[in-house]
Tab-separated table of C-alpha atoms and ligand atoms in Angstrom:
chain	number	residue	atom	x	y	z
Y	1	UNK	CA	16.100	11.234	4.367
Y	2	UNK	CA	15.637	8.097	3.407
Y	3	UNK	CA	14.760	5.674	6.050
Y	4	UNK	CA	12.897	1.768	6.291
Y	5	UNK	CA	9.503	1.180	5.597
Y	6	UNK	CA	9.850	-0.529	9.752
Y	7	UNK	CA	10.654	2.672	10.925
Y	8	UNK	CA	8.040	4.891	9.606
Y	9	UNK	CA	4.964	1.954	9.903
Y	10	UNK	CA	6.066	0.807	13.880
Y	11	UNK	CA	5.491	4.913	14.535
Y	12	UNK	CA	2.182	4.819	12.949
Y	13	UNK	CA	1.538	1.485	14.397
Y	14	UNK	CA	2.105	3.263	18.144
Y	15	UNK	CA	0.529	6.057	17.273
Y	16	UNK	CA	-1.953	5.446	15.582
Y	17	UNK	CA	-2.059	7.089	12.503
Y	18	UNK	CA	-2.129	5.553	8.531
Y	19	UNK	CA	0.525	6.801	6.428
Y	20	UNK	CA	-0.349	6.916	2.803
Y	21	UNK	CA	1.194	5.069	0.524
Y	22	UNK	CA	1.506	6.574	-2.765
Y	23	UNK	CA	1.570	4.938	-6.155
Y	24	UNK	CA	3.269	6.996	-9.246
Y	25	UNK	CA	3.866	6.412	-13.116
Y	26	UNK	CA	6.721	9.190	-13.102
Y	27	UNK	CA	9.342	11.468	-12.367
Y	28	UNK	CA	6.634	14.032	-12.450
Y	29	UNK	CA	3.910	11.994	-9.827
Y	30	UNK	CA	7.339	11.332	-7.475
Y	31	UNK	CA	7.853	15.017	-7.149
Y	32	UNK	CA	4.000	15.328	-6.718
Y	33	UNK	CA	3.878	12.968	-3.668
Y	34	UNK	CA	7.147	14.356	-2.656
Y	35	UNK	CA	5.908	18.152	-2.778
Y	36	UNK	CA	2.453	16.335	-0.520
Y	37	UNK	CA	5.014	14.784	2.099
Y	38	UNK	CA	6.809	18.128	2.530
Y	39	UNK	CA	3.510	20.507	2.343
Y	40	UNK	CA	1.762	18.405	4.894
Y	41	UNK	CA	5.270	17.514	7.213
Y	42	UNK	CA	3.604	13.658	6.740
Y	43	UNK	CA	6.028	10.752	6.287
Y	44	UNK	CA	5.762	9.313	2.963
Y	45	UNK	CA	6.080	5.310	1.554
Y	46	UNK	CA	6.770	5.734	-2.304
Y	47	UNK	CA	5.164	2.685	-3.396
Y	48	UNK	CA	6.603	1.518	-7.326
Y	49	UNK	CA	4.103	-0.008	-9.113
Y	50	UNK	CA	4.749	-3.660	-10.208
Y	51	UNK	CA	4.594	-2.963	-13.988
Y	52	UNK	CA	7.926	-1.466	-13.800
Y	53	UNK	CA	9.621	-4.709	-11.864
Y	54	UNK	CA	9.628	-6.361	-15.311
Y	55	UNK	CA	12.213	-8.163	-17.664
Y	56	UNK	CA	13.703	-4.452	-18.749
Y	57	UNK	CA	15.063	-4.096	-15.328
Y	58	UNK	CA	16.619	-0.832	-16.548
Y	59	UNK	CA	13.153	1.262	-16.306
Y	60	UNK	CA	12.946	0.099	-12.521
Y	61	UNK	CA	16.308	1.300	-12.088
Y	62	UNK	CA	15.889	4.603	-13.415
Y	63	UNK	CA	12.814	4.739	-11.213
Y	64	UNK	CA	13.931	3.210	-8.146
Y	65	UNK	CA	17.607	5.797	-8.763
Y	66	UNK	CA	15.358	8.693	-8.613
Y	67	UNK	CA	12.747	7.808	-6.272
Y	68	UNK	CA	16.249	7.193	-3.758
Y	69	UNK	CA	17.290	10.536	-4.737
Y	70	UNK	CA	13.928	12.526	-3.775
Y	71	UNK	CA	14.118	10.213	-0.623
Y	72	UNK	CA	17.097	11.498	0.420
Y	73	UNK	CA	16.581	15.260	-0.792
Y	74	UNK	CA	13.152	15.882	1.657
Y	75	UNK	CA	13.180	16.583	4.856
Y	76	UNK	CA	10.701	14.060	5.946
Y	77	UNK	CA	11.129	10.512	6.963
Y	78	UNK	CA	10.890	8.199	3.305
Y	79	UNK	CA	10.817	4.244	2.696
Y	80	UNK	CA	10.625	3.389	-1.229
Y	81	UNK	CA	8.839	0.407	-1.397
Y	82	UNK	CA	8.558	-2.104	-4.667
Y	83	UNK	CA	4.258	-2.569	-4.498
Y	84	UNK	CA	2.885	-6.244	-5.179
Y	85	UNK	CA	6.657	-7.890	-6.118
Y	86	UNK	CA	5.786	-10.912	-7.707
Y	87	UNK	CA	8.926	-13.208	-9.421
Y	88	UNK	CA	11.626	-13.949	-7.160
Y	89	UNK	CA	14.461	-12.121	-9.259
Y	90	UNK	CA	12.626	-8.770	-9.330
Y	91	UNK	CA	12.253	-8.785	-5.684
Y	92	UNK	CA	15.617	-9.379	-4.764
Y	93	UNK	CA	17.200	-7.362	-7.754
Y	94	UNK	CA	14.219	-4.514	-6.126
Y	95	UNK	CA	16.437	-4.941	-2.825
Y	96	UNK	CA	19.975	-4.340	-4.975
Y	97	UNK	CA	18.137	-1.048	-7.175
Y	98	UNK	CA	17.920	0.828	-3.802
Y	99	UNK	CA	13.951	-0.083	-2.206
Y	100	UNK	CA	14.165	0.458	1.402
Y	101	UNK	CA	11.555	-2.128	1.266
Y	102	UNK	CA	9.724	-4.821	-0.863
Y	103	UNK	CA	5.704	-6.698	-0.633
Y	104	UNK	CA	6.083	-10.566	-1.814
Y	105	UNK	CA	2.482	-11.135	-2.531
Y	106	UNK	CA	2.076	-14.684	-2.362
Y	107	UNK	CA	-1.675	-14.088	-1.096
Y	108	UNK	CA	-2.814	-16.503	-4.341
Y	109	UNK	CA	-0.788	-19.499	-3.037
Y	110	UNK	CA	-2.009	-21.638	-0.174
Y	111	UNK	CA	-0.853	-20.751	3.305
Y	112	UNK	CA	1.783	-23.297	3.612
Y	113	UNK	CA	3.409	-22.305	0.716
Y	114	UNK	CA	3.051	-18.476	1.271
Y	115	UNK	CA	4.851	-18.884	4.333
Y	116	UNK	CA	7.601	-20.524	3.010
Y	117	UNK	CA	8.187	-18.354	-0.255
Y	118	UNK	CA	7.732	-15.198	1.878
Y	119	UNK	CA	10.154	-16.542	4.806
Y	120	UNK	CA	12.583	-17.075	2.484
Y	121	UNK	CA	12.377	-13.294	1.172
Y	122	UNK	CA	12.147	-12.091	4.672
Y	123	UNK	CA	15.324	-13.441	5.255
Y	124	UNK	CA	17.402	-12.326	2.103
Y	125	UNK	CA	15.787	-8.975	2.830
Y	126	UNK	CA	16.706	-8.742	6.617
Y	127	UNK	CA	20.387	-10.142	5.663
Y	128	UNK	CA	21.074	-6.274	4.237
Y	129	UNK	CA	18.200	-4.037	5.570
Y	130	UNK	CA	15.228	-4.145	3.996
Y	131	UNK	CA	11.952	-4.210	5.372
Y	132	UNK	CA	8.749	-6.929	4.189
Y	133	UNK	CA	5.297	-6.417	3.232
Y	134	UNK	CA	3.014	-9.643	2.165
Y	135	UNK	CA	-0.277	-10.057	2.323
Y	136	UNK	CA	-2.548	-12.798	3.699
Y	137	UNK	CA	-6.402	-13.271	2.982
Y	138	UNK	CA	-6.805	-11.629	-0.777
Y	139	UNK	CA	-7.616	-8.003	-1.972
Y	140	UNK	CA	-9.319	-8.643	-5.548
Y	141	UNK	CA	-9.253	-6.311	-8.093
Y	142	UNK	CA	-12.702	-5.042	-9.451
Y	143	UNK	CA	-12.810	-6.695	-12.428
Y	144	UNK	CA	-12.011	-9.633	-9.590
Y	145	UNK	CA	-16.043	-10.953	-8.850
Y	146	UNK	CA	-15.639	-13.233	-5.864
Y	147	UNK	CA	-13.720	-9.549	-4.156
Y	148	UNK	CA	-16.506	-7.417	-5.341
Y	149	UNK	CA	-19.178	-10.229	-4.406
Y	150	UNK	CA	-18.300	-9.682	-0.906
Y	151	UNK	CA	-18.445	-6.242	-1.086
Y	152	UNK	CA	-21.481	-6.427	-2.765
Y	153	UNK	CA	-23.205	-8.855	-0.370
Y	154	UNK	CA	-24.185	-11.838	-3.058
Y	155	UNK	CA	-23.150	-13.661	-0.445
Y	156	UNK	CA	-25.212	-13.566	2.581
Y	157	UNK	CA	-23.846	-14.162	6.059
Y	158	UNK	CA	-21.326	-12.775	7.822
Y	159	UNK	CA	-18.823	-15.785	7.501
Y	160	UNK	CA	-19.056	-16.079	4.358
Y	161	UNK	CA	-17.624	-12.757	4.090
Y	162	UNK	CA	-15.410	-13.435	6.682
Y	163	UNK	CA	-14.024	-16.511	4.112
Y	164	UNK	CA	-12.690	-13.949	2.038
Y	165	UNK	CA	-10.876	-11.911	4.531
Y	166	UNK	CA	-7.907	-12.369	6.325
Y	167	UNK	CA	-8.260	-14.956	9.322
Y	168	UNK	CA	-6.808	-13.378	12.244
Y	169	UNK	CA	-5.549	-16.634	13.734
Y	170	UNK	CA	-3.800	-17.643	10.863
Y	171	UNK	CA	-2.693	-14.060	10.510
Y	172	UNK	CA	-1.055	-14.874	13.738
Y	173	UNK	CA	0.686	-17.919	13.112
Y	174	UNK	CA	1.417	-15.820	9.399
Y	175	UNK	CA	3.488	-13.753	10.951
Y	176	UNK	CA	5.539	-15.364	13.499
Y	177	UNK	CA	6.017	-18.331	11.364
Y	178	UNK	CA	7.394	-15.469	7.972
Y	179	UNK	CA	8.819	-12.820	10.358
Y	180	UNK	CA	7.435	-9.900	8.343
Y	181	UNK	CA	7.967	-7.063	9.358
Y	182	UNK	CA	3.556	-5.513	8.327
Y	183	UNK	CA	1.199	-7.469	6.646
Y	184	UNK	CA	-1.216	-6.892	4.111
Y	185	UNK	CA	-5.518	-7.610	5.196
Y	186	UNK	CA	-8.044	-8.525	3.344
Y	187	UNK	CA	-10.802	-6.359	5.065
Y	188	UNK	CA	-13.282	-5.139	2.442
Y	189	UNK	CA	-11.899	-2.558	0.507
Y	190	UNK	CA	-10.336	-3.774	-3.007
Y	191	UNK	CA	-7.968	-2.555	-6.087
Y	192	UNK	CA	-9.031	-0.046	-8.831
Y	193	UNK	CA	-12.499	1.911	-8.877
Y	194	UNK	CA	-15.119	1.109	-7.599
Y	195	UNK	CA	-18.172	0.755	-9.487
Y	196	UNK	CA	-20.590	4.159	-9.986
Y	197	UNK	CA	-21.740	5.145	-6.477
Y	198	UNK	CA	-20.455	1.987	-5.107
Y	199	UNK	CA	-19.859	2.198	-1.239
Y	200	UNK	CA	-17.389	-0.580	0.304
Y	201	UNK	CA	-18.342	-2.335	3.707
Y	202	UNK	CA	-15.487	-2.645	6.066
Y	203	UNK	CA	-15.797	-4.711	8.039
Y	204	UNK	CA	-14.112	-2.830	10.884
Y	205	UNK	CA	-14.301	-5.296	13.999
Y	206	UNK	CA	-12.508	-7.945	12.229
Y	207	UNK	CA	-9.680	-4.822	11.983
Y	208	UNK	CA	-9.689	-3.874	15.386
Y	209	UNK	CA	-9.452	-7.830	16.192
Y	210	UNK	CA	-6.692	-7.847	13.322
Y	211	UNK	CA	-4.387	-4.896	15.245
Y	212	UNK	CA	-5.379	-6.523	18.365
Y	213	UNK	CA	-4.038	-9.547	17.832
Y	214	UNK	CA	-0.949	-9.248	15.331
Y	215	UNK	CA	1.915	-8.020	16.633
Y	216	UNK	CA	2.775	-5.897	13.433
Y	217	UNK	CA	1.637	-2.941	11.205
Y	218	UNK	CA	-1.005	-3.371	9.006
Y	219	UNK	CA	-1.924	-2.344	5.168
Y	220	UNK	CA	-5.061	-2.276	3.654
Y	221	UNK	CA	-4.466	-2.250	-0.301
Y	222	UNK	CA	-6.954	-0.264	-2.057
Y	223	UNK	CA	-7.402	2.838	-0.536
Y	224	UNK	CA	-8.804	4.779	-3.348
Y	225	UNK	CA	-12.864	5.383	-3.373
Y	226	UNK	CA	-13.127	4.503	0.376
Y	227	UNK	CA	-14.269	7.834	1.472
Y	228	UNK	CA	-12.779	10.478	3.730
Y	229	UNK	CA	-15.215	8.475	6.469
Y	230	UNK	CA	-13.735	4.923	5.694
Y	231	UNK	CA	-10.076	6.653	5.249
Y	232	UNK	CA	-11.325	7.821	8.724
Y	233	UNK	CA	-12.120	5.069	10.557
Y	234	UNK	CA	-9.308	2.414	9.632
Y	235	UNK	CA	-6.837	5.173	10.165
Y	236	UNK	CA	-6.168	3.717	14.231
Y	237	UNK	CA	-5.632	0.517	13.126
Y	238	UNK	CA	-4.169	0.558	9.783
Y	239	UNK	CA	-0.380	2.072	9.920
Y	240	UNK	CA	-0.192	2.392	5.521
Y	241	UNK	CA	-2.700	2.727	3.330
Y	242	UNK	CA	-1.433	2.314	-0.427
Y	243	UNK	CA	-3.582	4.878	-2.519
Y	244	UNK	CA	-3.056	4.847	-6.595
Y	245	UNK	CA	-5.976	5.564	-8.459
Y	246	UNK	CA	-7.771	8.691	-6.341
Y	247	UNK	CA	-4.248	9.912	-7.030
Y	248	UNK	CA	-4.408	9.377	-10.856
Y	249	UNK	CA	-7.944	10.501	-11.097
Y	250	UNK	CA	-6.490	14.147	-9.750
Y	251	UNK	CA	-4.040	14.107	-11.989
Y	252	UNK	CA	-5.876	13.544	-15.065
Y	253	UNK	CA	-8.372	15.585	-13.915
Y	254	UNK	CA	-5.772	18.814	-13.280
Y	255	UNK	CA	-4.728	18.077	-16.633
Y	256	UNK	CA	-8.196	18.487	-18.900
Y	257	UNK	CA	-9.080	20.980	-15.974
Y	258	UNK	CA	-5.552	23.143	-18.171
Y	259	UNK	CA	-6.167	22.325	-21.241
Y	260	UNK	CA	-9.790	24.343	-21.121
Y	261	UNK	CA	-7.762	27.045	-18.925
Y	262	UNK	CA	-4.525	27.107	-20.785
Y	263	UNK	CA	-2.408	26.416	-17.647
Y	264	UNK	CA	0.754	24.377	-17.871
Y	265	UNK	CA	-1.127	20.408	-17.755
Y	266	UNK	CA	2.162	19.297	-16.346
Y	267	UNK	CA	2.218	22.071	-13.869
Y	268	UNK	CA	-1.752	21.358	-12.862
Y	269	UNK	CA	-2.046	17.906	-13.050
Y	270	UNK	CA	1.230	17.918	-10.727
Y	271	UNK	CA	-0.652	20.255	-8.071
Y	272	UNK	CA	-3.829	17.896	-8.482
Y	273	UNK	CA	-2.028	14.783	-7.153
Y	274	UNK	CA	-0.134	16.329	-4.768
Y	275	UNK	CA	-3.084	18.338	-3.151
Y	276	UNK	CA	-5.319	15.043	-2.942
Y	277	UNK	CA	-2.118	12.799	-1.550
Y	278	UNK	CA	-2.173	15.808	0.999
Y	279	UNK	CA	-6.264	15.372	1.395
Y	280	UNK	CA	-5.212	11.595	2.620
Y	281	UNK	CA	-2.648	12.202	4.627
Y	282	UNK	CA	-4.666	14.859	6.876
Y	283	UNK	CA	-7.749	12.773	6.610
Y	284	UNK	CA	-5.136	9.333	8.002
Y	285	UNK	CA	-3.655	11.388	10.060
Y	286	UNK	CA	-0.505	11.103	9.158
Y	287	UNK	CA	0.355	15.103	8.273
Y	288	UNK	CA	2.582	16.861	11.226
Y	289	UNK	CA	4.070	13.240	12.712
Y	290	UNK	CA	7.511	13.547	10.001
F	1	CO	CO1	-2.058	-3.924	-3.703
């Protein structure tokens, strides 16, 4: 059943579990994500990647339309979120094209500009019943030296590391001034794959403090590669966790194995994607919460 993201993450915050928000690259992976939610009896937040929100709006409309029809068909709560919305036009179009939530990512801007731009988007979104996620502090990518530097302890002190992460006092002020429904925070994870053998260090003390002080649900980006222990540790404090790479890897591995065995590769890839997402739902505690 199609719902707003606010409904899903508010219930998760209250129940102290975390709902995975899978990225998907096509309708095959969309079906695989929906299968996982139905199997695990978990709420689902479909996270449409930013690469679909481009000048070629028709592509985004196709995927949003298919996502909406899947969300309406399945019997677990399902929201559709534009992940990392960038251009103002694309964010507004996503609301019109069927997303029940949008992320307005202004995390690279100075605080006051971030607030001003996101507050304007919140005003529009709330007028049409759409939830808004935004980001404070910066969750980098694995090509981002500064982000990985913070993780790999190239910076020495906790103070230096914290400077890259979300500041709790700023976060409280930010939520109050923007009116966002949930907030992505930087506590140590980064987007994409980590270097081989690297385990991210998550600042759990900071995450707990943010959960305590910030009055809206928290979102973790860069869930892939965290490992079950870290995921389990974050679940009581964060209400949404974005995951892409681990699912895409499972999909690819499933296809590779099928090429060997002679099974239909698309079926095998989908099954592996579904199994990996079910695993996330179990570890994060969203299974059996629908
Ligand atoms: Co992200």
